[in-house]
């Protein structure tokens, strides 16, 4: 049995990743983490449907101690099930800004807005890598493909980024907290790819843009998005899973669009 952990699984894209993995990969056990499991109604319904292959754990990604204790719990769980490690970790939790809307000008920038957006979008995923990296180095390479040379990988770490985090692609400005936090996340992915390439058990680490997806996060902007450019979470996750399934060690450290095209940093 393979093990996947989806961090930020209560709603939107994270919830859909859980649903997809449970529906499509009958040999994958899914650990879904979220801030408030009791009020994550759709995740709880999934648990009723898949009680033997889904475990829900409470985790706020802005709380380092909680990340550390959850990593210990997951280790016990894996060992209890005679599994060596984690095959896939998807850092999905994210926020546009505490106000729900990105800043349109400097006047709207605040220390509090920057701090909380960075805590969730950039620091949290890096701390997840710190505490769950060891589990990923013990994965069995269930996700991704063998490399063309002799290097093999154990686990895959996906950081859910956003195209607006690309510095070279920034044509409009604005959204200071969100853009900067996703650029920082991309740097974390690149750094992690270098550190995780050194060991014998390599971990592939990428940043991934899901497209513009019909979720709560993008809702305030839906009217500006052409209908054919606003994806359902089902479509976005289906295409992103194809990218994940096809990753090799050579892809590590890169930033990909939902359909596998590389995005320049
Ligand atoms: N939707 C898009 O068009 C789009 C485009 C580009 C990138 N993305 C990225 O895709 C990812 C998922 O976004 P989405 O569209 O699915 O957004 P969403 O529907 O608003 O869901 C956001 C998720 O993040 C969780 N979360 C927020 N802060 C958290 C924290 N401190 N600890 C744990 N969980 C936390 C939320 O949990 P609660 O239920 O507890 O609030 C929720 O599960 C994000 O990283 C986002 O930046 C989305």
Coordinates of C-alpha atoms and ligand atoms in Angstrom, one line a residue:
X1 CA 0.0 0.0 0.0
X2 CA 1.2 3.5 -0.9
X3 CA 0.9 6.5 1.4
X4 CA -0.1 10.0 0.4
X5 CA -0.6 13.0 2.8
X6 CA -2.6 16.0 1.7
X7 CA -2.1 19.0 3.8
X8 CA -5.0 21.5 3.7
X9 CA -7.7 19.0 2.8
X10 CA -10.9 20.5 4.2
X11 CA -12.0 22.2 1.0
X12 CA -11.2 23.1 -2.6
X13 CA -8.3 21.6 -4.4
X14 CA -6.9 19.7 -1.3
X15 CA -10.3 18.0 -0.7
X16 CA -10.4 17.0 -4.4
X17 CA -6.9 15.5 -4.3
X18 CA -8.1 13.3 -1.4
X19 CA -11.2 12.3 -3.4
X20 CA -9.2 11.6 -6.5
X21 CA -6.6 9.5 -4.7
X22 CA -9.2 7.4 -2.9
X23 CA -11.3 6.9 -6.1
X24 CA -8.6 6.2 -8.5
X25 CA -5.8 4.6 -6.5
X26 CA -7.2 1.6 -4.6
X27 CA -3.8 0.8 -3.1
X28 CA -3.2 4.3 -1.7
X29 CA -3.9 5.2 1.9
X30 CA -4.6 8.9 2.3
X31 CA -3.8 11.0 5.4
X32 CA -5.7 14.2 5.1
X33 CA -4.8 17.1 7.4
X34 CA -6.9 20.2 8.1
X35 CA -7.4 22.9 10.8
X36 CA -10.9 21.9 11.9
X37 CA -11.7 18.2 11.1
X38 CA -15.1 18.4 12.8
X39 CA -16.4 21.1 10.5
X40 CA -14.9 19.6 7.3
X41 CA -18.2 18.1 6.3
X42 CA -17.1 16.8 2.8
X43 CA -14.0 15.3 4.2
X44 CA -16.0 13.5 6.9
X45 CA -18.3 12.1 4.2
X46 CA -15.2 10.8 2.4
X47 CA -14.2 9.1 5.6
X48 CA -17.6 7.3 5.8
X49 CA -17.1 6.1 2.2
X50 CA -13.4 5.0 2.7
X51 CA -13.0 4.2 6.4
X52 CA -10.1 1.8 5.7
X53 CA -8.1 4.1 3.5
X54 CA -8.5 7.5 4.9
X55 CA -7.3 9.1 8.1
X56 CA -8.0 12.7 9.1
X57 CA -5.6 14.6 11.3
X58 CA -5.9 18.0 12.8
X59 CA -3.1 20.4 11.6
X60 CA -2.7 24.1 11.3
X61 CA 0.2 24.7 9.0
X62 CA 1.1 27.9 10.8
X63 CA 1.9 26.0 14.0
X64 CA 5.3 24.4 14.0
X65 CA 4.8 22.4 17.1
X66 CA 1.7 20.8 15.7
X67 CA 3.5 20.0 12.4
X68 CA 6.2 18.3 14.5
X69 CA 3.8 16.3 16.6
X70 CA 1.7 15.3 13.6
X71 CA 4.9 14.0 11.9
X72 CA 5.6 11.8 14.9
X73 CA 2.0 10.5 14.8
X74 CA 2.2 9.7 11.1
X75 CA 5.5 7.9 11.7
X76 CA 3.8 5.7 14.3
X77 CA 0.9 5.1 12.0
X78 CA 3.2 4.1 9.1
X79 CA 5.1 1.7 11.3
X80 CA 1.9 0.3 12.8
X81 CA 0.9 -0.5 9.2
X82 CA 4.3 -2.0 8.3
X83 CA 4.9 0.7 5.8
X84 CA 8.3 2.3 5.5
X85 CA 7.5 5.8 4.6
X86 CA 5.4 8.4 2.8
X87 CA 5.2 8.3 -1.0
X88 CA 3.5 11.7 -1.7
X89 CA 3.1 14.9 0.3
X90 CA 1.0 17.6 -1.2
X91 CA 1.2 21.0 0.6
X92 CA -2.1 22.5 -0.5
X93 CA -3.3 24.9 2.2
X94 CA -3.1 28.5 1.0
X95 CA -4.7 31.9 1.3
X96 CA -4.9 35.0 -0.9
X97 CA -4.8 37.4 2.0
X98 CA -6.6 37.5 5.4
X99 CA -9.1 39.9 3.9
X100 CA -9.9 37.4 1.2
X101 CA -8.7 39.8 -1.5
X102 CA -5.2 40.5 -2.8
X103 CA -3.9 44.1 -2.2
X104 CA -4.4 46.2 -5.3
X105 CA -1.9 48.9 -4.2
X106 CA 0.8 49.5 -1.6
X107 CA -1.7 51.3 0.6
X108 CA -3.4 48.0 1.3
X109 CA -0.2 46.3 2.4
X110 CA 0.1 45.5 6.2
X111 CA 2.6 43.7 8.3
X112 CA -0.2 41.4 9.6
X113 CA -1.4 40.6 6.1
X114 CA 2.1 39.8 4.9
X115 CA 2.9 37.7 8.0
X116 CA -0.2 35.5 8.0
X117 CA -0.1 35.0 4.2
X118 CA 3.6 34.0 4.4
X119 CA 3.0 31.8 7.4
X120 CA 0.4 29.7 5.5
X121 CA 1.8 29.8 1.9
X122 CA 5.5 29.7 2.4
X123 CA 6.7 29.0 5.9
X124 CA 4.2 26.2 6.5
X125 CA 5.1 24.1 3.4
X126 CA 8.8 24.5 4.3
X127 CA 8.2 23.3 7.9
X128 CA 6.2 20.4 6.6
X129 CA 9.2 19.4 4.5
X130 CA 11.4 19.8 7.6
X131 CA 9.4 17.3 9.7
X132 CA 8.0 15.0 6.9
X133 CA 11.1 14.9 4.8
X134 CA 12.5 11.9 6.6
X135 CA 9.2 10.0 5.9
X136 CA 9.5 10.9 2.2
X137 CA 13.1 9.6 2.0
X138 CA 11.6 6.2 3.1
X139 CA 8.8 6.1 0.5
X140 CA 8.7 3.4 -2.1
X141 CA 8.6 5.5 -5.3
X142 CA 4.9 4.8 -5.8
X143 CA 4.4 8.2 -7.5
X144 CA 6.5 9.5 -10.3
X145 CA 8.6 7.5 -12.8
X146 CA 12.0 5.9 -12.7
X147 CA 14.7 8.2 -14.0
X148 CA 16.4 7.7 -17.3
X149 CA 19.8 7.3 -15.5
X150 CA 20.4 5.2 -12.4
X151 CA 19.1 7.7 -9.8
X152 CA 15.9 6.5 -8.2
X153 CA 13.5 8.4 -5.9
X154 CA 11.6 7.5 -2.8
X155 CA 9.0 10.2 -2.4
X156 CA 7.4 13.2 -4.1
X157 CA 6.8 16.6 -2.5
X158 CA 4.4 18.9 -4.2
X159 CA 4.0 22.5 -3.2
X160 CA 0.8 24.0 -4.5
X161 CA 2.1 27.4 -5.8
X162 CA 0.5 29.9 -8.2
X163 CA 1.6 31.3 -11.5
X164 CA 1.4 34.8 -10.0
X165 CA 4.4 33.8 -7.9
X166 CA 6.5 33.8 -11.1
X167 CA 8.6 37.0 -11.0
X168 CA 9.3 36.9 -14.8
X169 CA 5.6 36.4 -15.5
X170 CA 4.4 39.4 -13.4
X171 CA 2.8 41.8 -15.8
X172 CA 0.1 43.4 -13.6
X173 CA 1.6 43.9 -10.1
X174 CA -0.6 44.0 -7.0
X175 CA -1.4 41.1 -4.7
X176 CA 1.9 41.8 -2.8
X177 CA 1.4 39.2 0.0
X178 CA 0.2 36.4 -2.2
X179 CA 2.7 36.9 -5.1
X180 CA 5.6 37.3 -2.7
X181 CA 4.6 34.3 -0.6
X182 CA 4.3 32.1 -3.6
X183 CA 7.7 33.3 -5.0
X184 CA 9.2 32.4 -1.6
X185 CA 7.5 29.0 -1.8
X186 CA 9.1 28.5 -5.2
X187 CA 12.5 29.3 -3.8
X188 CA 11.8 26.8 -1.0
X189 CA 10.9 24.1 -3.6
X190 CA 14.2 24.8 -5.4
X191 CA 16.2 24.7 -2.2
X192 CA 14.5 21.5 -1.1
X193 CA 15.1 19.8 -4.5
X194 CA 18.8 20.4 -4.0
X195 CA 18.9 19.1 -0.4
X196 CA 16.7 16.1 -1.2
X197 CA 18.9 15.2 -4.2
X198 CA 22.0 14.5 -2.1
X199 CA 21.0 11.4 -0.3
X200 CA 20.7 7.9 -1.7
X201 CA 16.9 8.0 -1.3
X202 CA 16.0 11.1 -3.3
X203 CA 12.8 13.1 -3.0
X204 CA 11.4 14.9 -6.0
X205 CA 10.2 18.4 -5.0
X206 CA 8.2 20.6 -7.4
X207 CA 6.0 23.7 -7.3
X208 CA 2.7 23.3 -9.2
X209 CA 0.2 25.8 -10.5
X210 CA -3.4 24.4 -10.5
X211 CA -4.8 26.8 -13.1
X212 CA -7.6 29.2 -12.1
X213 CA -9.9 26.9 -10.2
X214 CA -13.5 27.3 -9.1
X215 CA -12.9 27.4 -5.3
X216 CA -13.5 29.8 -2.4
X217 CA -10.1 31.3 -2.8
X218 CA -10.7 32.5 -6.4
X219 CA -14.4 33.3 -5.9
X220 CA -14.1 37.1 -5.6
X221 CA -12.5 37.1 -9.1
X222 CA -14.6 34.6 -11.0
X223 CA -16.5 37.3 -13.0
X224 CA -13.1 38.4 -14.6
X225 CA -12.2 34.8 -15.7
X226 CA -13.4 33.6 -19.2
X227 CA -15.7 30.5 -18.6
X228 CA -13.3 28.2 -20.4
X229 CA -10.4 29.3 -18.2
X230 CA -12.1 28.6 -14.9
X231 CA -11.5 25.0 -14.1
X232 CA -13.4 22.7 -11.9
X233 CA -11.3 21.2 -9.1
X234 CA -12.0 17.8 -10.7
X235 CA -10.4 18.8 -14.0
X236 CA -7.5 20.6 -12.3
X237 CA -6.6 17.7 -10.0
X238 CA -7.0 15.1 -12.7
X239 CA -4.5 17.0 -14.9
X240 CA -2.1 17.7 -12.0
X241 CA -2.2 14.0 -11.0
X242 CA -0.9 13.1 -14.5
X243 CA 1.9 15.6 -14.0
X244 CA 2.7 14.0 -10.6
X245 CA 2.5 10.5 -11.9
X246 CA 5.0 11.3 -14.6
X247 CA 7.7 13.2 -12.6
X248 CA 11.3 12.0 -12.6
X249 CA 14.3 13.0 -10.5
X250 CA 15.3 15.4 -13.4
X251 CA 12.1 17.4 -12.9
X252 CA 12.9 18.1 -9.3
X253 CA 13.2 21.9 -8.4
X254 CA 11.0 23.0 -11.3
X255 CA 7.7 24.9 -11.4
X256 CA 5.0 23.4 -13.5
X257 CA 1.6 24.4 -14.8
X258 CA -1.4 22.1 -14.2
X259 CA -0.7 20.5 -17.7
X260 CA 3.0 19.9 -17.2
X261 CA 4.4 23.0 -19.0
X262 CA 7.3 24.5 -17.1
X263 CA 6.7 28.0 -15.8
X264 CA 9.8 30.3 -15.6
X265 CA 10.6 31.5 -12.1
Ligands
LIG1 N1 -8.2 28.3 -6.8 C1 -7.3 28.8 -7.6 O1 -7.6 29.4 -8.6 C2 -5.8 28.7 -7.3 C3 -4.9 29.3 -8.2 C4 -3.6 29.2 -8.0 C5 -3.1 28.6 -6.8 N2 -4.0 28.0 -5.9 C6 -3.4 27.4 -4.7 O2 -4.0 26.2 -4.5 C7 -4.1 25.9 -3.1 C8 -5.5 25.5 -2.7 O3 -6.3 26.6 -2.9 P1 -7.9 26.4 -3.1 O4 -8.3 27.1 -4.3 O5 -8.3 25.0 -2.9 O6 -8.4 27.3 -1.9 P2 -9.6 27.2 -0.8 O7 -10.8 26.5 -1.4 O8 -9.8 28.6 -0.3 O9 -9.0 26.2 0.3 C9 -7.9 26.7 1.1 C10 -7.5 25.6 2.0 O10 -6.4 26.0 2.8 C11 -6.7 25.7 4.1 N3 -5.9 26.5 5.0 C12 -5.8 27.9 5.0 N4 -5.0 28.2 6.0 C13 -4.6 27.1 6.7 C14 -3.7 26.8 7.8 N5 -3.1 27.8 8.5 N6 -3.6 25.5 8.1 C15 -4.2 24.6 7.5 N7 -5.0 24.8 6.4 C16 -5.2 26.0 6.0 C17 -8.2 25.9 4.2 O11 -8.6 25.3 5.4 P3 -9.9 25.8 6.3 O12 -11.1 25.1 5.7 O13 -9.6 25.5 7.7 O14 -10.0 27.3 6.1 C18 -8.6 25.2 3.0 O15 -8.6 23.8 3.1 C19 -3.6 27.1 -2.4 O16 -2.2 27.0 -2.0 C20 -3.7 28.2 -3.5 O17 -2.8 29.3 -3.3 C21 -5.3 28.1 -6.1

